[in-house]
Short mmCIF file of C-alpha atoms in Angstrom, two decimals:
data_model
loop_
_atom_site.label_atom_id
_atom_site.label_comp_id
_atom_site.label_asym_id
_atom_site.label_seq_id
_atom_site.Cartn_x
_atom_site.Cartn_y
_atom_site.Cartn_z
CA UNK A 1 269.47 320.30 109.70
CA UNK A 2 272.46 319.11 112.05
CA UNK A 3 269.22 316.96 113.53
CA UNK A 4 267.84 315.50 110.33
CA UNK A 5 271.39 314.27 109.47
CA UNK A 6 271.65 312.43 112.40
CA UNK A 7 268.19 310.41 112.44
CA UNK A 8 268.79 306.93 111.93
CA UNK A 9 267.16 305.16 109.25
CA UNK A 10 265.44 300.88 109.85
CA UNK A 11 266.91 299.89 107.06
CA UNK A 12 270.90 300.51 107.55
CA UNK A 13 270.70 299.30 111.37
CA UNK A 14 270.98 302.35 112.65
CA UNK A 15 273.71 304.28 110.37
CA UNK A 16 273.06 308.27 110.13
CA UNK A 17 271.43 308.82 106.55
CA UNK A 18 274.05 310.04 104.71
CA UNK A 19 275.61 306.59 104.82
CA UNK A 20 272.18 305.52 104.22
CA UNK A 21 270.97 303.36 101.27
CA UNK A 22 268.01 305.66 101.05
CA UNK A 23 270.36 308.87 101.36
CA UNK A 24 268.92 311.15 98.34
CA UNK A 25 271.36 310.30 95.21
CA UNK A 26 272.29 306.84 96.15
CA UNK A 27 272.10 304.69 94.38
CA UNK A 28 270.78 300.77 95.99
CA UNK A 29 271.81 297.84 95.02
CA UNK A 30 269.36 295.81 92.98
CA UNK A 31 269.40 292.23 94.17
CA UNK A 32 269.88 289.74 91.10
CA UNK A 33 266.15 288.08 90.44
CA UNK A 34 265.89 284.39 91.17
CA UNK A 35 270.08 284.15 92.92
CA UNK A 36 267.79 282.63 96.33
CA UNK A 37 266.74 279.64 94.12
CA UNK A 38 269.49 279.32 92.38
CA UNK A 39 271.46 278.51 95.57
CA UNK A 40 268.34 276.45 96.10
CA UNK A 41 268.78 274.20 93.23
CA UNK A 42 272.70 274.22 93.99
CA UNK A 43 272.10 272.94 97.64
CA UNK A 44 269.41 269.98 96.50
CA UNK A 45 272.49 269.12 93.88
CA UNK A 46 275.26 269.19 96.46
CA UNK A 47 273.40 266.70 98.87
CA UNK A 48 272.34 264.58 95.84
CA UNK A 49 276.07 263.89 94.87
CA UNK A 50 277.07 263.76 98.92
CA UNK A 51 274.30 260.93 98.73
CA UNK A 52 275.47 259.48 95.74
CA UNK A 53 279.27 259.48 96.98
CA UNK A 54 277.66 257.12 100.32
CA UNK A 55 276.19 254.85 97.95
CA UNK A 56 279.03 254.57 96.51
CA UNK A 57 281.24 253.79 99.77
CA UNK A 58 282.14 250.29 100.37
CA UNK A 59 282.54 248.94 103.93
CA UNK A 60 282.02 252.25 105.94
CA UNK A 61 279.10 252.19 108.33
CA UNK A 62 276.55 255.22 108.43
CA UNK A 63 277.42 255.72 111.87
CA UNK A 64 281.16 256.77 111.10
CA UNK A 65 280.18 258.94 108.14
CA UNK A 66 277.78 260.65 110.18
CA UNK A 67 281.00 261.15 112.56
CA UNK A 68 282.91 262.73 109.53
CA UNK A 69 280.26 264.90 108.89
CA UNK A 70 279.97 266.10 112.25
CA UNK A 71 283.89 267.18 112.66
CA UNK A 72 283.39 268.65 109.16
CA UNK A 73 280.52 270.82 110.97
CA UNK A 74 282.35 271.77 113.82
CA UNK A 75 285.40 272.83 111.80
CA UNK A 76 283.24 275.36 110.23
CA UNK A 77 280.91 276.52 112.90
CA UNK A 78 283.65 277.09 115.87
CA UNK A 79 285.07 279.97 114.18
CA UNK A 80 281.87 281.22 114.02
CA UNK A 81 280.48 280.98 117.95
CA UNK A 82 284.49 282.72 118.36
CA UNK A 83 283.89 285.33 116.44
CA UNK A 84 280.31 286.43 117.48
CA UNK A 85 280.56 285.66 120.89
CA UNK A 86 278.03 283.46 121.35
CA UNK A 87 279.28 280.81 123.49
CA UNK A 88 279.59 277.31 124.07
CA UNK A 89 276.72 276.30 125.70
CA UNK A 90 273.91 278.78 125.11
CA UNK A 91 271.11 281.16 127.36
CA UNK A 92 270.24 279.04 130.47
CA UNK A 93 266.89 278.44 129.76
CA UNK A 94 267.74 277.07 126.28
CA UNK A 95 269.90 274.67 126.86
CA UNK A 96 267.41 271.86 127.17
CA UNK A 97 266.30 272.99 123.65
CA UNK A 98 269.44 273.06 122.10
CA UNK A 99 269.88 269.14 123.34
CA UNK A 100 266.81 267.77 122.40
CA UNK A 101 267.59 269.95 118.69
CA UNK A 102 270.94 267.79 118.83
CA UNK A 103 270.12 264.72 119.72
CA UNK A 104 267.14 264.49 117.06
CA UNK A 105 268.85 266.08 114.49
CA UNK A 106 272.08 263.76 114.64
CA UNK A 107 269.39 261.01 115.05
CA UNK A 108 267.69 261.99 111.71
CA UNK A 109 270.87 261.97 109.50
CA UNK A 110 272.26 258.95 111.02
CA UNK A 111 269.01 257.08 110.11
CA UNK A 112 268.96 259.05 106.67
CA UNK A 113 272.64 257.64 105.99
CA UNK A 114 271.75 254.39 106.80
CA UNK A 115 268.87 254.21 104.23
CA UNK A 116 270.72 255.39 101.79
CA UNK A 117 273.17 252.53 102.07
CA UNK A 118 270.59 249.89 102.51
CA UNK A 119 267.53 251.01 100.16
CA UNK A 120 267.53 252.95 96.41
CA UNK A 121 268.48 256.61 96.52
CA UNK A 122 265.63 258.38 94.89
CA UNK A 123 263.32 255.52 97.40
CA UNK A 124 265.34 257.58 100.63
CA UNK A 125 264.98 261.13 98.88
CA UNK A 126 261.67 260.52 98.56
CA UNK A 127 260.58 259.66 101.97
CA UNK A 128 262.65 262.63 103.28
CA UNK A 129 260.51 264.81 101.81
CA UNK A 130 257.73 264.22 103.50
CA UNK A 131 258.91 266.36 106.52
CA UNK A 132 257.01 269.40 105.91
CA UNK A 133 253.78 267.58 106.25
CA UNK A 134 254.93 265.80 109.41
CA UNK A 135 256.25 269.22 111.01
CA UNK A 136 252.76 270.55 110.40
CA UNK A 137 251.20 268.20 112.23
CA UNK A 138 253.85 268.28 115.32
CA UNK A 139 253.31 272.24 115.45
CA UNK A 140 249.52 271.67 115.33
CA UNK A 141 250.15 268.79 118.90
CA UNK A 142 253.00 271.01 120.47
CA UNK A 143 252.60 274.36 119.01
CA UNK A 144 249.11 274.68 118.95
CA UNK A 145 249.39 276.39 115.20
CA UNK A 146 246.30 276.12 112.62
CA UNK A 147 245.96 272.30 111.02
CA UNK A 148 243.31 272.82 108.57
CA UNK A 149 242.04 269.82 106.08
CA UNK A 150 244.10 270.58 103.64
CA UNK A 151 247.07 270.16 106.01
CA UNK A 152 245.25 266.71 106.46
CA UNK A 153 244.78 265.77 102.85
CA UNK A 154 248.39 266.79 101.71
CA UNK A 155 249.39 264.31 105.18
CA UNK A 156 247.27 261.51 103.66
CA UNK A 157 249.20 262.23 100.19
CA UNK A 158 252.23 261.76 101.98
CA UNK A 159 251.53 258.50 103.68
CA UNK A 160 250.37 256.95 100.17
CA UNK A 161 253.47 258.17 98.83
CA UNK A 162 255.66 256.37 101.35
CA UNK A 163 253.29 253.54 100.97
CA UNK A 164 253.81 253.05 97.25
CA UNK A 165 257.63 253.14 97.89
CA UNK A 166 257.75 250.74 100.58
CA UNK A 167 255.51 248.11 99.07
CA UNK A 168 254.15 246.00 102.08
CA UNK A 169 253.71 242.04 101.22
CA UNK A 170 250.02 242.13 102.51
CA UNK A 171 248.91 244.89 100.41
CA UNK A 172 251.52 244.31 97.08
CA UNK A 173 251.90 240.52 97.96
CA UNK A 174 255.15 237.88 98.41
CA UNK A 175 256.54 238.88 94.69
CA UNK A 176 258.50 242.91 95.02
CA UNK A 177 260.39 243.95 92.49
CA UNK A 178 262.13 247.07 91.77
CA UNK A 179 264.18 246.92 95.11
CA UNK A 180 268.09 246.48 96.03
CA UNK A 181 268.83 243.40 97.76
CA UNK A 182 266.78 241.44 99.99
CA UNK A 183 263.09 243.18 101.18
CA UNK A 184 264.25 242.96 104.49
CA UNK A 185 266.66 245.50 103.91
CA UNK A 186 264.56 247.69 102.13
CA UNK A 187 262.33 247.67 104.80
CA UNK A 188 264.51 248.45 107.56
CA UNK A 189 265.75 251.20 105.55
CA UNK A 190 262.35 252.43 104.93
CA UNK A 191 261.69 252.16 108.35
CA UNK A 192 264.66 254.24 109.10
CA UNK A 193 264.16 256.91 106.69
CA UNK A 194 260.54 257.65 107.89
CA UNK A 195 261.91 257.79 111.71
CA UNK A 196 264.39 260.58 110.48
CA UNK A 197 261.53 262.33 108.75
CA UNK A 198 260.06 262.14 112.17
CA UNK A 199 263.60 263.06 113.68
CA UNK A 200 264.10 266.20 111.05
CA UNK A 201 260.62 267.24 111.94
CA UNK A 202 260.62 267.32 115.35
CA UNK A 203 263.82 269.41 115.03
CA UNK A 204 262.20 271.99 113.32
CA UNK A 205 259.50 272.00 116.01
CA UNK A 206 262.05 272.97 118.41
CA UNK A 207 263.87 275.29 116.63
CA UNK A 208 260.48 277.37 115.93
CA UNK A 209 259.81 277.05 119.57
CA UNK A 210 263.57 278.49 120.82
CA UNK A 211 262.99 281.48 118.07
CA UNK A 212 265.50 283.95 117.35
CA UNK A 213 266.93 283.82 121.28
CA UNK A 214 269.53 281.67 120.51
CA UNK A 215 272.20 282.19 117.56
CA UNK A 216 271.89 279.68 114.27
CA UNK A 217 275.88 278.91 114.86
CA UNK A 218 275.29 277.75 118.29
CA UNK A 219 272.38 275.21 117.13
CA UNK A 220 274.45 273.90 114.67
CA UNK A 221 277.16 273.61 117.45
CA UNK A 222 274.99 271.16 119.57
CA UNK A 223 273.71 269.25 116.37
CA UNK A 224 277.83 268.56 115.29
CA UNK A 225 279.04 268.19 118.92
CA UNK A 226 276.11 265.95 120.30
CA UNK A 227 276.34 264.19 117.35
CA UNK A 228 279.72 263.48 116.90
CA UNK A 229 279.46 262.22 120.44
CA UNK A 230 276.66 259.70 119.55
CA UNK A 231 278.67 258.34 117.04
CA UNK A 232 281.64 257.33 118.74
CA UNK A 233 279.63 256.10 121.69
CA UNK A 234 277.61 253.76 118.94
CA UNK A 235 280.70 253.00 117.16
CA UNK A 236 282.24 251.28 120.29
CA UNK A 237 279.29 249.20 121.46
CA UNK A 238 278.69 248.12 117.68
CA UNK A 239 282.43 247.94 117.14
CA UNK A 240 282.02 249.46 113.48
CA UNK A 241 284.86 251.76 113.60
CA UNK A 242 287.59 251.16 111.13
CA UNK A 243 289.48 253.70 108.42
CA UNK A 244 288.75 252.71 105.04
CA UNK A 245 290.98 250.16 103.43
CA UNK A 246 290.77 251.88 99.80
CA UNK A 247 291.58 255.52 99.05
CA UNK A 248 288.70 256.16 97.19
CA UNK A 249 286.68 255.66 100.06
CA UNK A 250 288.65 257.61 102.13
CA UNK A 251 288.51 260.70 99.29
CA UNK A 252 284.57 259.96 99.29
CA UNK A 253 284.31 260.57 103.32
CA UNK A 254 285.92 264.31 102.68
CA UNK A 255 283.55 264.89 99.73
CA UNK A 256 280.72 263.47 101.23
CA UNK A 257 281.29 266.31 104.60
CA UNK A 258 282.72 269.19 102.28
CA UNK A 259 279.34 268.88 99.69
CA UNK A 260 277.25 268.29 102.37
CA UNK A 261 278.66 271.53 104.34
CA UNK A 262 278.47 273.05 101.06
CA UNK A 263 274.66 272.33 100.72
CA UNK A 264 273.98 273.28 103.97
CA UNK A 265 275.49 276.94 103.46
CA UNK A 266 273.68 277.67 100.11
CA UNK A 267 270.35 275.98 101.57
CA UNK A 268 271.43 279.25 104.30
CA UNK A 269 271.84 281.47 101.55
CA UNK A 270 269.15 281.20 99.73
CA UNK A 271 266.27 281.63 102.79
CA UNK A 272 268.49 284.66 103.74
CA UNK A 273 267.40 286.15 100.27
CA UNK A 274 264.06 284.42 99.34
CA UNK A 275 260.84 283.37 100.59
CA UNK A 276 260.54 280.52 102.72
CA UNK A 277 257.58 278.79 100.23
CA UNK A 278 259.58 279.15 96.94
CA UNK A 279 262.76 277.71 98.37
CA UNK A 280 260.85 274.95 100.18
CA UNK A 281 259.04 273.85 96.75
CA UNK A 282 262.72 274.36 94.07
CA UNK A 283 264.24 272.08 96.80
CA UNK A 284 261.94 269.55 95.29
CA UNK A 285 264.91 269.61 92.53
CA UNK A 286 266.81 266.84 94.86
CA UNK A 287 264.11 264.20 94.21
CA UNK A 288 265.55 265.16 90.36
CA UNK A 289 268.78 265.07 90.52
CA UNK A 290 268.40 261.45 92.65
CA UNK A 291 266.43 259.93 90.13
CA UNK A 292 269.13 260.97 87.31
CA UNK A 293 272.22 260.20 89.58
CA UNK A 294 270.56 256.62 90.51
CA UNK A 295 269.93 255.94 86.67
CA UNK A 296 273.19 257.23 84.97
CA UNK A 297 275.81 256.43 88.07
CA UNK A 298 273.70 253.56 89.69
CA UNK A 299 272.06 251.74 86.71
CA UNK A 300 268.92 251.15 88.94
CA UNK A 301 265.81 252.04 86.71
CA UNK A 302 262.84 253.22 89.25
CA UNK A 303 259.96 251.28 89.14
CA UNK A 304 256.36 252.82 88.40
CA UNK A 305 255.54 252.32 92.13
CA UNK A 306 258.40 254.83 92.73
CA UNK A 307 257.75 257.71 90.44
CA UNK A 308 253.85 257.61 91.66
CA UNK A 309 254.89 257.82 95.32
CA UNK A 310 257.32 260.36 94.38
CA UNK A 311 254.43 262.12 92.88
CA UNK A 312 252.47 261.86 96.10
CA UNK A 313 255.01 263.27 98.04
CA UNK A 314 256.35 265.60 96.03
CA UNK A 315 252.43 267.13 95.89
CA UNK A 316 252.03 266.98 99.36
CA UNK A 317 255.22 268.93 100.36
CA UNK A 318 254.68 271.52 97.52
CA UNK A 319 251.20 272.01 98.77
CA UNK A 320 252.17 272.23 102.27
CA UNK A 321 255.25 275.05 101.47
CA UNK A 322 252.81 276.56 99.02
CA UNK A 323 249.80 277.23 101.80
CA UNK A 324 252.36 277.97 104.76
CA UNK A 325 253.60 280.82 102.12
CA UNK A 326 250.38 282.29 101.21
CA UNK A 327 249.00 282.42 104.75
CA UNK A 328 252.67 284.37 105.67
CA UNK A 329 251.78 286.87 102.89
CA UNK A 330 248.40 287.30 103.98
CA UNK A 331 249.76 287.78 107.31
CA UNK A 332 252.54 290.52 106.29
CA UNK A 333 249.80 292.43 103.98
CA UNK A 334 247.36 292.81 107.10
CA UNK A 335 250.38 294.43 109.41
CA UNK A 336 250.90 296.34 106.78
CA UNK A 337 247.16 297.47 106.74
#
Protein backbone atom coordinates (compact mmCIF):
# COMPACT_ATOMS: atom_id res chain seq x y z
CA UNK A 1 0.00 0.00 0.00
CA UNK A 2 2.84 2.41 1.44
CA UNK A 3 4.22 1.55 -2.39
CA UNK A 4 1.13 2.29 -4.43
CA UNK A 5 0.87 5.70 -2.63
CA UNK A 6 4.05 6.66 -3.64
CA UNK A 7 3.98 5.83 -7.56
CA UNK A 8 4.05 8.85 -9.46
CA UNK A 9 1.48 9.56 -11.88
CA UNK A 10 2.49 11.42 -16.03
CA UNK A 11 0.06 13.63 -15.63
CA UNK A 12 0.92 15.73 -12.26
CA UNK A 13 4.83 15.77 -13.17
CA UNK A 14 5.68 13.50 -10.91
CA UNK A 15 3.48 14.32 -7.62
CA UNK A 16 2.58 11.04 -5.42
CA UNK A 17 -1.20 10.22 -6.29
CA UNK A 18 -2.88 11.41 -3.56
CA UNK A 19 -2.10 14.93 -4.71
CA UNK A 20 -2.93 13.55 -7.98
CA UNK A 21 -5.66 14.87 -10.36
CA UNK A 22 -6.55 11.28 -11.01
CA UNK A 23 -6.43 10.44 -7.11
CA UNK A 24 -9.90 8.40 -6.68
CA UNK A 25 -12.57 11.20 -5.47
CA UNK A 26 -11.03 14.16 -7.10
CA UNK A 27 -12.48 15.93 -8.70
CA UNK A 28 -10.49 17.60 -12.30
CA UNK A 29 -10.90 20.60 -13.51
CA UNK A 30 -12.89 20.83 -16.72
CA UNK A 31 -11.21 23.24 -19.08
CA UNK A 32 -13.81 25.93 -20.42
CA UNK A 33 -14.64 24.80 -24.31
CA UNK A 34 -13.43 27.17 -26.97
CA UNK A 35 -11.18 29.79 -24.01
CA UNK A 36 -7.88 28.75 -26.69
CA UNK A 37 -9.74 30.64 -29.50
CA UNK A 38 -11.08 33.01 -27.69
CA UNK A 39 -7.60 34.31 -26.74
CA UNK A 40 -7.15 33.65 -30.44
CA UNK A 41 -9.58 36.10 -31.65
CA UNK A 42 -8.38 38.54 -28.72
CA UNK A 43 -4.69 38.40 -29.99
CA UNK A 44 -5.69 38.98 -33.98
CA UNK A 45 -7.79 42.13 -32.30
CA UNK A 46 -4.93 43.44 -30.18
CA UNK A 47 -2.42 43.57 -33.20
CA UNK A 48 -5.21 44.97 -35.44
CA UNK A 49 -5.63 48.12 -33.15
CA UNK A 50 -1.52 48.12 -32.45
CA UNK A 51 -1.62 48.38 -36.41
CA UNK A 52 -4.21 50.76 -36.54
CA UNK A 53 -2.55 53.04 -33.71
CA UNK A 54 0.89 53.07 -36.46
CA UNK A 55 -1.28 54.19 -39.10
CA UNK A 56 -2.33 56.54 -37.19
CA UNK A 57 1.24 57.96 -36.05
CA UNK A 58 2.44 60.99 -37.72
CA UNK A 59 6.19 61.58 -38.30
CA UNK A 60 7.63 58.45 -36.44
CA UNK A 61 9.63 56.12 -38.61
CA UNK A 62 9.00 52.22 -38.47
CA UNK A 63 12.41 51.79 -37.45
CA UNK A 64 11.94 53.64 -33.99
CA UNK A 65 8.60 51.97 -33.28
CA UNK A 66 10.08 48.76 -33.89
CA UNK A 67 12.72 50.09 -31.14
CA UNK A 68 9.74 50.76 -28.70
CA UNK A 69 8.49 47.55 -29.22
CA UNK A 70 11.58 45.87 -28.59
CA UNK A 71 12.28 47.59 -24.95
CA UNK A 72 8.57 46.85 -24.38
CA UNK A 73 9.71 43.03 -25.02
CA UNK A 74 12.58 43.02 -23.00
CA UNK A 75 10.80 44.65 -20.05
CA UNK A 76 8.64 41.67 -19.96
CA UNK A 77 10.82 38.79 -20.89
CA UNK A 78 13.98 39.63 -18.44
CA UNK A 79 12.07 38.80 -15.47
CA UNK A 80 11.36 35.80 -17.00
CA UNK A 81 15.08 34.33 -18.16
CA UNK A 82 15.70 35.64 -14.02
CA UNK A 83 13.37 33.70 -12.73
CA UNK A 84 13.82 30.34 -14.63
CA UNK A 85 17.31 30.43 -14.93
CA UNK A 86 17.78 30.27 -18.28
CA UNK A 87 20.41 32.62 -19.10
CA UNK A 88 21.52 35.26 -21.21
CA UNK A 89 22.94 33.80 -24.00
CA UNK A 90 21.67 30.25 -24.43
CA UNK A 91 23.21 26.25 -24.87
CA UNK A 92 26.47 26.64 -26.91
CA UNK A 93 25.47 24.99 -29.81
CA UNK A 94 22.35 27.20 -30.13
CA UNK A 95 23.52 30.26 -30.14
CA UNK A 96 23.94 30.60 -33.87
CA UNK A 97 20.19 29.70 -33.96
CA UNK A 98 19.02 32.01 -31.61
CA UNK A 99 20.85 34.92 -33.90
CA UNK A 100 19.78 34.06 -37.11
CA UNK A 101 15.91 33.68 -35.11
CA UNK A 102 16.74 37.44 -34.08
CA UNK A 103 17.97 38.96 -36.73
CA UNK A 104 15.04 37.65 -39.12
CA UNK A 105 12.49 38.10 -36.82
CA UNK A 106 13.35 41.90 -35.98
CA UNK A 107 13.83 42.04 -39.82
CA UNK A 108 10.21 40.82 -40.45
CA UNK A 109 8.42 43.35 -38.13
CA UNK A 110 10.51 46.19 -39.12
CA UNK A 111 9.50 45.57 -42.79
CA UNK A 112 5.83 44.74 -41.54
CA UNK A 113 5.80 48.33 -39.77
CA UNK A 114 6.96 49.95 -42.60
CA UNK A 115 4.12 48.65 -44.88
CA UNK A 116 1.77 49.47 -42.75
CA UNK A 117 2.75 53.11 -42.85
CA UNK A 118 3.26 53.25 -46.52
CA UNK A 119 0.43 50.85 -48.07
CA UNK A 120 -3.54 50.13 -46.81
CA UNK A 121 -3.85 48.08 -43.65
CA UNK A 122 -6.04 45.21 -44.59
CA UNK A 123 -3.42 45.30 -48.19
CA UNK A 124 -0.31 44.54 -45.28
CA UNK A 125 -2.59 42.04 -43.18
CA UNK A 126 -3.20 40.36 -46.04
CA UNK A 127 0.14 39.63 -47.39
CA UNK A 128 1.24 38.59 -43.85
CA UNK A 129 -0.77 35.87 -43.99
CA UNK A 130 0.66 34.14 -46.43
CA UNK A 131 3.46 32.81 -44.08
CA UNK A 132 2.19 29.46 -43.46
CA UNK A 133 2.41 28.58 -47.06
CA UNK A 134 5.91 30.04 -47.37
CA UNK A 135 7.14 28.14 -44.08
CA UNK A 136 5.94 24.97 -45.78
CA UNK A 137 7.90 25.32 -48.50
CA UNK A 138 11.23 26.43 -46.44
CA UNK A 139 10.72 23.18 -44.18
CA UNK A 140 10.24 21.10 -47.37
CA UNK A 141 14.24 22.95 -48.81
CA UNK A 142 15.80 22.93 -45.19
CA UNK A 143 13.83 20.51 -43.25
CA UNK A 144 13.32 17.97 -45.62
CA UNK A 145 9.42 17.61 -44.30
CA UNK A 146 6.56 16.24 -46.81
CA UNK A 147 5.51 19.09 -49.63
CA UNK A 148 2.72 17.42 -51.28
CA UNK A 149 0.55 19.23 -54.26
CA UNK A 150 -1.72 20.48 -52.25
CA UNK A 151 1.02 22.31 -50.31
CA UNK A 152 1.75 23.54 -53.97
CA UNK A 153 -1.72 24.57 -54.99
CA UNK A 154 -2.56 26.43 -51.64
CA UNK A 155 1.32 28.26 -52.53
CA UNK A 156 -0.01 29.16 -55.99
CA UNK A 157 -3.31 30.57 -54.11
CA UNK A 158 -1.12 32.58 -52.17
CA UNK A 159 0.94 34.17 -54.86
CA UNK A 160 -2.42 35.18 -56.80
CA UNK A 161 -3.55 36.59 -53.70
CA UNK A 162 -0.56 38.88 -53.25
CA UNK A 163 -0.80 39.44 -56.91
CA UNK A 164 -4.32 40.83 -56.90
CA UNK A 165 -3.27 43.18 -54.00
CA UNK A 166 -0.26 44.50 -55.49
CA UNK A 167 -1.62 45.21 -58.93
CA UNK A 168 1.48 45.28 -61.32
CA UNK A 169 1.16 48.03 -64.32
CA UNK A 170 1.98 45.28 -66.98
CA UNK A 171 -0.61 42.94 -65.98
CA UNK A 172 -3.49 45.70 -64.46
CA UNK A 173 -2.04 48.54 -66.72
CA UNK A 174 -0.83 52.53 -66.08
CA UNK A 175 -4.47 53.41 -64.42
CA UNK A 176 -4.50 51.72 -60.25
CA UNK A 177 -6.92 52.68 -58.19
CA UNK A 178 -7.88 51.69 -54.80
CA UNK A 179 -4.33 52.54 -53.35
CA UNK A 180 -2.91 55.27 -50.74
CA UNK A 181 -0.68 57.68 -52.24
CA UNK A 182 1.56 57.33 -55.05
CA UNK A 183 2.05 53.41 -56.60
CA UNK A 184 5.46 53.72 -55.86
CA UNK A 185 4.81 53.58 -52.38
CA UNK A 186 2.50 50.93 -52.47
CA UNK A 187 4.86 48.97 -54.12
CA UNK A 188 7.72 49.34 -51.95
CA UNK A 189 5.49 48.53 -49.21
CA UNK A 190 4.31 45.50 -50.90
CA UNK A 191 7.63 44.63 -51.53
CA UNK A 192 8.41 44.94 -47.93
CA UNK A 193 5.60 43.11 -46.53
CA UNK A 194 6.25 39.96 -48.71
CA UNK A 195 10.15 40.06 -47.56
CA UNK A 196 8.82 39.90 -43.86
CA UNK A 197 6.53 37.06 -44.82
CA UNK A 198 9.75 35.59 -46.00
CA UNK A 199 11.51 36.98 -42.75
CA UNK A 200 8.53 35.51 -40.29
CA UNK A 201 8.85 32.29 -42.17
CA UNK A 202 12.19 31.60 -42.07
CA UNK A 203 11.95 32.26 -38.30
CA UNK A 204 9.70 29.63 -37.79
CA UNK A 205 12.03 27.34 -39.75
CA UNK A 206 14.54 27.87 -37.18
CA UNK A 207 12.67 27.72 -34.30
CA UNK A 208 11.29 24.10 -35.42
CA UNK A 209 14.84 23.22 -36.10
CA UNK A 210 16.30 24.42 -32.33
CA UNK A 211 13.09 22.37 -30.78
CA UNK A 212 12.32 22.37 -27.27
CA UNK A 213 16.36 22.68 -26.25
CA UNK A 214 16.22 26.11 -25.78
CA UNK A 215 13.56 28.04 -23.48
CA UNK A 216 10.65 30.27 -25.44
CA UNK A 217 11.81 33.36 -22.99
CA UNK A 218 15.28 33.18 -24.17
CA UNK A 219 14.17 33.31 -28.04
CA UNK A 220 12.18 36.09 -27.42
CA UNK A 221 15.27 37.58 -25.57
CA UNK A 222 17.46 37.53 -28.80
CA UNK A 223 14.44 38.66 -31.06
CA UNK A 224 13.96 42.09 -28.49
CA UNK A 225 17.72 42.49 -27.80
CA UNK A 226 19.06 41.92 -31.46
CA UNK A 227 16.44 43.90 -32.50
CA UNK A 228 16.50 46.74 -30.48
CA UNK A 229 20.12 46.82 -31.48
CA UNK A 230 19.30 46.97 -35.26
CA UNK A 231 17.25 49.75 -34.70
CA UNK A 232 19.42 52.13 -33.17
CA UNK A 233 22.26 51.15 -35.45
CA UNK A 234 19.66 52.02 -38.55
CA UNK A 235 18.39 54.95 -36.79
CA UNK A 236 21.89 56.64 -36.77
CA UNK A 237 23.00 55.98 -40.34
CA UNK A 238 19.37 57.07 -41.55
CA UNK A 239 19.30 59.78 -38.91
CA UNK A 240 15.43 59.08 -38.23
CA UNK A 241 15.55 59.27 -34.58
CA UNK A 242 13.53 61.97 -32.98
CA UNK A 243 10.72 61.88 -29.91
CA UNK A 244 7.46 62.73 -31.15
CA UNK A 245 6.50 66.37 -31.23
CA UNK A 246 2.66 65.65 -30.27
CA UNK A 247 1.49 63.68 -27.23
CA UNK A 248 -0.76 61.65 -28.96
CA UNK A 249 1.90 60.16 -30.76
CA UNK A 250 3.88 59.65 -27.97
CA UNK A 251 0.63 57.83 -26.03
CA UNK A 252 0.27 55.77 -29.44
CA UNK A 253 4.11 54.41 -29.18
CA UNK A 254 3.13 52.87 -25.49
CA UNK A 255 -0.13 51.43 -26.88
CA UNK A 256 1.21 50.32 -29.92
CA UNK A 257 4.19 48.00 -27.55
CA UNK A 258 1.65 47.29 -24.58
CA UNK A 259 -1.24 45.75 -27.32
CA UNK A 260 1.23 44.30 -29.24
CA UNK A 261 2.87 42.52 -26.00
CA UNK A 262 -0.60 41.90 -25.15
CA UNK A 263 -1.27 39.96 -28.47
CA UNK A 264 1.70 38.22 -28.29
CA UNK A 265 0.85 36.66 -24.73
CA UNK A 266 -2.76 35.54 -25.61
CA UNK A 267 -1.47 34.30 -29.20
CA UNK A 268 0.86 32.13 -26.17
CA UNK A 269 -2.10 31.30 -24.40
CA UNK A 270 -4.17 30.05 -26.60
CA UNK A 271 -1.56 27.27 -28.41
CA UNK A 272 -0.81 26.36 -24.72
CA UNK A 273 -4.57 25.20 -24.57
CA UNK A 274 -5.62 24.42 -28.21
CA UNK A 275 -4.61 22.82 -31.29
CA UNK A 276 -2.14 24.30 -33.41
CA UNK A 277 -4.68 24.06 -36.78
CA UNK A 278 -7.74 25.74 -35.10
CA UNK A 279 -5.75 28.62 -33.70
CA UNK A 280 -3.79 29.03 -36.94
CA UNK A 281 -7.21 29.26 -39.06
CA UNK A 282 -9.49 31.83 -36.02
CA UNK A 283 -6.30 33.98 -36.39
CA UNK A 284 -7.68 34.58 -39.82
CA UNK A 285 -10.06 37.02 -37.60
CA UNK A 286 -7.15 39.85 -38.03
CA UNK A 287 -7.72 40.10 -41.81
CA UNK A 288 -11.47 41.07 -40.15
CA UNK A 289 -10.93 43.24 -37.81
CA UNK A 290 -8.35 45.22 -40.50
CA UNK A 291 -10.84 45.50 -43.01
CA UNK A 292 -13.45 47.05 -40.34
CA UNK A 293 -10.75 49.23 -38.54
CA UNK A 294 -9.51 50.57 -42.17
CA UNK A 295 -13.26 51.35 -43.13
CA UNK A 296 -14.73 52.89 -39.86
CA UNK A 297 -11.26 54.62 -38.42
CA UNK A 298 -9.51 55.02 -41.89
CA UNK A 299 -12.36 55.80 -44.37
CA UNK A 300 -10.45 53.75 -47.07
CA UNK A 301 -13.14 51.46 -48.80
CA UNK A 302 -11.16 48.16 -50.18
CA UNK A 303 -11.32 47.69 -53.62
CA UNK A 304 -12.69 44.33 -55.26
CA UNK A 305 -9.05 43.45 -56.16
CA UNK A 306 -8.49 43.41 -52.36
CA UNK A 307 -11.23 41.31 -50.92
CA UNK A 308 -10.47 38.58 -53.87
CA UNK A 309 -6.79 38.44 -52.92
CA UNK A 310 -7.79 38.38 -49.42
CA UNK A 311 -9.86 35.46 -50.40
CA UNK A 312 -6.89 33.75 -51.99
CA UNK A 313 -4.89 34.04 -49.14
CA UNK A 314 -7.04 33.62 -46.61
CA UNK A 315 -7.86 29.94 -48.47
CA UNK A 316 -4.47 29.14 -48.85
CA UNK A 317 -3.40 29.64 -45.15
CA UNK A 318 -6.63 27.93 -43.85
CA UNK A 319 -5.88 25.04 -46.08
CA UNK A 320 -2.36 24.88 -45.18
CA UNK A 321 -3.20 25.01 -41.01
CA UNK A 322 -6.11 22.75 -41.83
CA UNK A 323 -3.83 19.76 -43.58
CA UNK A 324 -0.72 20.37 -41.16
CA UNK A 325 -3.59 19.60 -38.35
CA UNK A 326 -5.07 16.57 -39.76
CA UNK A 327 -1.77 14.91 -40.66
CA UNK A 328 -0.72 15.75 -36.62
CA UNK A 329 -3.92 13.87 -35.63
CA UNK A 330 -3.30 11.11 -37.84
CA UNK A 331 0.06 11.05 -36.47
CA UNK A 332 -1.01 11.08 -32.58
CA UNK A 333 -3.88 8.31 -33.35
CA UNK A 334 -1.16 5.84 -34.87
CA UNK A 335 1.24 6.23 -31.52
CA UNK A 336 -1.57 5.67 -29.89
CA UNK A 337 -2.21 2.39 -31.90
Amino acid sequence: AGAEERRACGCCSGMSWPCCCEAPGTKKKAACPGLGLFYTILSAFLFSVASLFLKKIEDVHSVEVSAFRCVFQMAFVLPGLIYYKTGFLGPKGKRIFLFFRGFLGSTAMVLLYYAYQVMPLADATVITFTSPVFTSLLAWIFLKEKYSLWDLLFTLFAITGVVLIARPPFLFGSHVTGIEGSYTNHLKGTIAAITSTLSAASTIVILRKVGKSVHYFLSIWYYAVIGLIGCVIALFVLNEWRLPHCGRDRVFLILIGLLGLGGQVFLTKALQIEKAGPVSIMRTMDVVFAFILQIIFLNHLPTWWTVGGALCVVASSSGTAIRKWRHSVKKANQREI
